[in-house]
Short mmCIF file of C-alpha atoms (C1' of nucleotides) in Angstrom, two decimals:
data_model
loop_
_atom_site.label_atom_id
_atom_site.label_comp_id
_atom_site.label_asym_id
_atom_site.label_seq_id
_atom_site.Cartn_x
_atom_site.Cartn_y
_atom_site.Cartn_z
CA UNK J 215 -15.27 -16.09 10.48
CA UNK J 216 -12.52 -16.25 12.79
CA UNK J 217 -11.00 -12.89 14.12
CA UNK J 218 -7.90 -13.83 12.82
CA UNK J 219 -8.48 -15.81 9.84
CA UNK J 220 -7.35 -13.69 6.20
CA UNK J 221 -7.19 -13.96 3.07
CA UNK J 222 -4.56 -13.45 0.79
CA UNK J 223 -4.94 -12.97 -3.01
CA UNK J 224 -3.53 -11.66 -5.91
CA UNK J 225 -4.24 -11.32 -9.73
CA UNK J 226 -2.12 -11.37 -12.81
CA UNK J 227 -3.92 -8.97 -15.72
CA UNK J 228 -3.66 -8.18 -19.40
CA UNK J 229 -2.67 -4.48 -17.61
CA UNK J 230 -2.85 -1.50 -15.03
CA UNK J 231 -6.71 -0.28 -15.10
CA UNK J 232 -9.63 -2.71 -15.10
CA UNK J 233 -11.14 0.91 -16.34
CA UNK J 234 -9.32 1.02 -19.15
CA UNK J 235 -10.54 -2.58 -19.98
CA UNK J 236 -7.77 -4.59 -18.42
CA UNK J 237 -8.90 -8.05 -17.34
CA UNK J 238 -7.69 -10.61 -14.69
CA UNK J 239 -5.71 -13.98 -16.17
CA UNK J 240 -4.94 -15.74 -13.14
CA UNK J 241 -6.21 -15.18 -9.55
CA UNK J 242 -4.72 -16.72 -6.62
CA UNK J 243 -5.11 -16.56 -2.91
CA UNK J 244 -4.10 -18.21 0.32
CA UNK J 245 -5.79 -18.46 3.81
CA UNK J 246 -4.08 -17.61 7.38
CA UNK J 247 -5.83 -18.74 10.03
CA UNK J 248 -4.14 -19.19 13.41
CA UNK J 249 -1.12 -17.05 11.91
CA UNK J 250 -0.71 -20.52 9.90
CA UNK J 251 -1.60 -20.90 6.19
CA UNK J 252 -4.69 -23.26 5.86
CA UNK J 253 -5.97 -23.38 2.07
CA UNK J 254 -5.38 -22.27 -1.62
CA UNK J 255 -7.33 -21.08 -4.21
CA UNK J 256 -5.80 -20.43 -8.03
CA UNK J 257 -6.95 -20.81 -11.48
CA UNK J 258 -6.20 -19.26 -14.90
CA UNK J 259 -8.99 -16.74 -16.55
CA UNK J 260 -9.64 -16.85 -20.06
CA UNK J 261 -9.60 -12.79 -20.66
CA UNK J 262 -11.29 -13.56 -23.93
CA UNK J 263 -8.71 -10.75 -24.96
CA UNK J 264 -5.30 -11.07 -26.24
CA UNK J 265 -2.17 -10.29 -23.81
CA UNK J 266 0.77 -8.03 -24.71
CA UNK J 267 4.11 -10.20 -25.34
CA UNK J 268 4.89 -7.51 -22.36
CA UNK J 269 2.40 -9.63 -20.15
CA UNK J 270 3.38 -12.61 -21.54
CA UNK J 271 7.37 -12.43 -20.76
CA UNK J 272 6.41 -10.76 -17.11
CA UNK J 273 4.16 -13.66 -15.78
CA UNK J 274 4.88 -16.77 -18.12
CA UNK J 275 1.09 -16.91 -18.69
CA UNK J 276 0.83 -17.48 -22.68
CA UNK J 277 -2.50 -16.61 -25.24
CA UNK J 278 -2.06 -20.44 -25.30
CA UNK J 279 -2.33 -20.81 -21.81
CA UNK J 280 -5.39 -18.95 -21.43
CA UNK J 281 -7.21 -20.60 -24.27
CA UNK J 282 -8.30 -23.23 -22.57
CA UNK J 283 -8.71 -21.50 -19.17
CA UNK J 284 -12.09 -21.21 -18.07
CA UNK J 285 -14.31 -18.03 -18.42
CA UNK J 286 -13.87 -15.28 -15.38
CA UNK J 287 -17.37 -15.84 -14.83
CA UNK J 288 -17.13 -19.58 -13.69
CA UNK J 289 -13.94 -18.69 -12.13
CA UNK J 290 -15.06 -15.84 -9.84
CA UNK J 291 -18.44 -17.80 -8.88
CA UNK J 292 -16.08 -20.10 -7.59
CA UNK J 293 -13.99 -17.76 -5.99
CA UNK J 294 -16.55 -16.31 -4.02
CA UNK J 295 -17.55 -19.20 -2.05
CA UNK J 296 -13.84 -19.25 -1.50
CA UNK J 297 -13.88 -15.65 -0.37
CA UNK J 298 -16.33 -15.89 2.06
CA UNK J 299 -16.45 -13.12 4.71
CA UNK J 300 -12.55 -13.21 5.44
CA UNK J 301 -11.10 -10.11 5.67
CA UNK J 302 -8.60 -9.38 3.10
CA UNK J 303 -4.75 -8.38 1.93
CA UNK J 304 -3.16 -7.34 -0.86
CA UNK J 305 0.36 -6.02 -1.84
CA UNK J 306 -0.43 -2.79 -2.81
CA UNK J 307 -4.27 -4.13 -2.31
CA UNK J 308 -5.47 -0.96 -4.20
CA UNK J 309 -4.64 -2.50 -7.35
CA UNK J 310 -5.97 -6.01 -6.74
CA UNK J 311 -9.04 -4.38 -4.98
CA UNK J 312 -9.79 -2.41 -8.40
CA UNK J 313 -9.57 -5.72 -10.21
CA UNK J 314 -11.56 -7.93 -7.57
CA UNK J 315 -14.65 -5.35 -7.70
CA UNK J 316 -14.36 -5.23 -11.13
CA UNK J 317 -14.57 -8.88 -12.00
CA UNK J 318 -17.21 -9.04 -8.94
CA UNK J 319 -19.31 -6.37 -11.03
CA UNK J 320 -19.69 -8.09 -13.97
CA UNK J 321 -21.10 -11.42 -12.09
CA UNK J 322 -23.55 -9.00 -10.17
CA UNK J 323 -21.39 -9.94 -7.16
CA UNK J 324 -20.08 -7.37 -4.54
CA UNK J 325 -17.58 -7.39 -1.68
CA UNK J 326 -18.46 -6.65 1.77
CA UNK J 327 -15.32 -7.40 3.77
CA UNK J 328 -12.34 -4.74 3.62
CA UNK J 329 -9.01 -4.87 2.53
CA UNK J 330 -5.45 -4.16 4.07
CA UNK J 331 -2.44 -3.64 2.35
CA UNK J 332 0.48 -5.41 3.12
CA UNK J 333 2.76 -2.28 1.33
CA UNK J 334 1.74 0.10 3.44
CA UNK J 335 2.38 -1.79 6.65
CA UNK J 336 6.02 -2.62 5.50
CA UNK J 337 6.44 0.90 5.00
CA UNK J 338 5.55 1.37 8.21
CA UNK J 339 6.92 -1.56 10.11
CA UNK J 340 10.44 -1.86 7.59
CA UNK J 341 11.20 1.69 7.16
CA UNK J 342 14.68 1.39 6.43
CA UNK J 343 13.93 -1.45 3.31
CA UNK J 344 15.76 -0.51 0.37
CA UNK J 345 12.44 -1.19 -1.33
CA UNK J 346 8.73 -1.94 -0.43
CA UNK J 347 8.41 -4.08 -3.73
CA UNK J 348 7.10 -7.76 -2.85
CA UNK J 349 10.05 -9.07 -4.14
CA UNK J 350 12.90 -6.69 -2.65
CA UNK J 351 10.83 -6.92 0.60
CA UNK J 352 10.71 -10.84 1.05
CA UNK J 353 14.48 -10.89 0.63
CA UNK J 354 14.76 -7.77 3.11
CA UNK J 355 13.13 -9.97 5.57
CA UNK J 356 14.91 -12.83 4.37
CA UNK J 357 11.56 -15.06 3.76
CA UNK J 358 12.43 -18.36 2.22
CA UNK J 359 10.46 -18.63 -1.63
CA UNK J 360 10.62 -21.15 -4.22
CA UNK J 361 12.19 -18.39 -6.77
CA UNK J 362 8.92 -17.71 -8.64
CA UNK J 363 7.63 -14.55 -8.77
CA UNK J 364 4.71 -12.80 -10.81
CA UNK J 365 2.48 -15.77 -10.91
CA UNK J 366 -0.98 -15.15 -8.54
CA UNK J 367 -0.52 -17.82 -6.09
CA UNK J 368 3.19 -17.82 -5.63
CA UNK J 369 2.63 -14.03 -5.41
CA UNK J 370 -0.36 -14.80 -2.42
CA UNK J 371 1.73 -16.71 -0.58
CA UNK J 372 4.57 -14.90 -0.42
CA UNK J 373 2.73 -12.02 0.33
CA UNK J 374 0.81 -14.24 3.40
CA UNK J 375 4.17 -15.37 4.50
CA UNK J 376 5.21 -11.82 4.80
CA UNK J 377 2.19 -11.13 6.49
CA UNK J 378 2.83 -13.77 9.21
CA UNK J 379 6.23 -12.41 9.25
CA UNK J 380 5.00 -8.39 10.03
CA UNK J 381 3.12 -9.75 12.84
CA UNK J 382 5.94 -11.99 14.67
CA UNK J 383 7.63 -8.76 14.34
CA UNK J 384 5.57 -6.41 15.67
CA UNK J 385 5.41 -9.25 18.69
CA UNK J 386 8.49 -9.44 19.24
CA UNK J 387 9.13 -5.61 18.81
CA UNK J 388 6.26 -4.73 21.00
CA UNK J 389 5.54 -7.89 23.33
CA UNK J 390 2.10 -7.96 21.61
CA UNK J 391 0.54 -11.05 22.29
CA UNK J 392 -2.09 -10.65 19.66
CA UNK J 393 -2.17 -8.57 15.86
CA UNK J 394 -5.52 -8.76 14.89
CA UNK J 395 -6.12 -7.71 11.24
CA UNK J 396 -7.60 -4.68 12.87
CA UNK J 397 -4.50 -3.17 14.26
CA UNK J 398 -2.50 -3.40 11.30
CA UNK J 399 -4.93 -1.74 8.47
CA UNK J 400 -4.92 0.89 11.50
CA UNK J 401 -1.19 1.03 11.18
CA UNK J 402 -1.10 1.12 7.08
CA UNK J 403 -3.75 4.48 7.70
CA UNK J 404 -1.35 6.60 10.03
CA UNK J 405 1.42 8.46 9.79
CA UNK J 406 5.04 6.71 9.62
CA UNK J 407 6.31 8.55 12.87
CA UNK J 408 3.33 7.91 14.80
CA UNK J 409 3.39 4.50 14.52
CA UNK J 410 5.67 3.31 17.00
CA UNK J 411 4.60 5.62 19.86
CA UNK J 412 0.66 4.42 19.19
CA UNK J 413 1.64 0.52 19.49
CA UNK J 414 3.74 1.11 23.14
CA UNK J 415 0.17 2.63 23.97
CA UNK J 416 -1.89 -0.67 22.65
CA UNK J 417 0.34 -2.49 24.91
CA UNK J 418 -0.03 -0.75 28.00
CA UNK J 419 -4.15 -0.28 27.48
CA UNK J 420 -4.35 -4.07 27.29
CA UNK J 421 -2.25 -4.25 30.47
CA UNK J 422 -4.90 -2.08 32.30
"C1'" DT E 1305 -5.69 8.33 -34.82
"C1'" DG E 1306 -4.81 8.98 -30.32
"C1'" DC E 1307 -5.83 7.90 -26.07
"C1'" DC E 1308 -3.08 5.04 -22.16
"C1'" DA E 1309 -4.14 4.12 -13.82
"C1'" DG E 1310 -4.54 5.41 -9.27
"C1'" DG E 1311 -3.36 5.83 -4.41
"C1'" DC E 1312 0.23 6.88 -1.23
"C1'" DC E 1313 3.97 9.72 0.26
"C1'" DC E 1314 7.73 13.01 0.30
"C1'" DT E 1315 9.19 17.67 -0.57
"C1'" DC E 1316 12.29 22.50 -3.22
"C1'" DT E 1317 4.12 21.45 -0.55
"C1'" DT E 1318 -1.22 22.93 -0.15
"C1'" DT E 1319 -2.17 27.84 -6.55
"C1'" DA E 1320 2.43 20.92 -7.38
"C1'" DG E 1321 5.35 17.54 -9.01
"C1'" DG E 1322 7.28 13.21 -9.11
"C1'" DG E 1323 8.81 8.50 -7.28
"C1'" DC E 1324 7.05 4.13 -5.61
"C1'" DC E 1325 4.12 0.11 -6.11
"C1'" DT E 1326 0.79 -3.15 -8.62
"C1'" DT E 1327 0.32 -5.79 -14.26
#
DNA sequence: TGCCAGGCCCTCTTTAGGGCCTT
């Protein structure tokens, strides 16, 4: 695994809480390596559940749709050999990291990289965003998109794009040459206001 | 029938409450 090489994902669900037996309909991710995106992964779940018309109106995904999707168990087999070891990010990854180890539990599969979340680093980085919402903050940013929204892989790759953005930034900003995925879940763990004084001091350590 | 998330972050804070995010 390259030190720079992440994946993106994101799931649409039948709800909020995989605890409260909410299950994953669609699961899509993209892959950054080189601070370029390299692959795609997406496929439909078959919940073997119905979805709310709320879920249905909100993604597009229909009880027709996911019919004749396959199983999650076929579907997350698969998506493991996709997964790898990459590290990987999320927009607000606490919710897609509930639903990733949840669907991973009931293979008998686990997850050993970590997550970042691309939220909390645009809090961080964008503090004066209007909102931190995927949506609000790719327009903020002024990231080109296709127009679709709430569907897992257009959802992945905007999300990677604004990833790719966030570090270009911080280059720019800082006169970092590199932003390893290290640095930035750093960033998303500490304190807004200590952010900016804490990557001046990254730069100057790797001057000597 | 009745239940209905969870983590982060700010503030009129820590003996708490509520908005923001994700579907």
């Amino acid at each position: 695994m390259g030190k720079y090489s992440v994946l993106v994902i994101d799931f649409e669900t039948t709800g909020l809480s995989p605890d409260n037996g909410d299950r994953a309909i669609e699961i899509g991710a993209v892959l950054i390596q080189n601070n370029h995106i390299s692959d795609r992964f997406q496929s439909l779940i078959n919940p073997k559940m119905r979805v709310s018309s709320f879920i249905a109106d909100y993604t597009g995904i229909t009880n027709q749709m996911l019919k004749k999707a396959p199983p999650a168990d076929e579907v997350m087999h698969r998506f493991v050999d996709f997964m790898a070891d990459h590290h990987l990010v999320a927009h607000n990854a606490s919710f897609d990291k509930r639903f990733l180890d949840s669907e991973l539990k009931r293979i008998r599969a686990s997850r050993k990289q970590e997550f970042a979340c691309s939220m909390l680093i645009s809090r961080r980085i964008y503090p004066d965003a209007p909102s931190h919402s995927l949506q609000s903050i790719i327009q903020y940013r002024e990231i080109q998109t296709n127009g679709q929204f709430h569907r897992a892989l257009a959802d992945a790759e905007m999300t990677a794009l604004l990833w790719i953005n966030m570090i270009n930034d911080l280059k720019a900003t800082y006169g970092l040459s590199s932003v390893p995925f290290e640095l930035l879940q750093k960033i998303s763990r500490m304190s807004k206001s200590l952010v900016p004084k804490y990557l001046k001091r990254v730069v100057e350590e790797r001057a000597g």
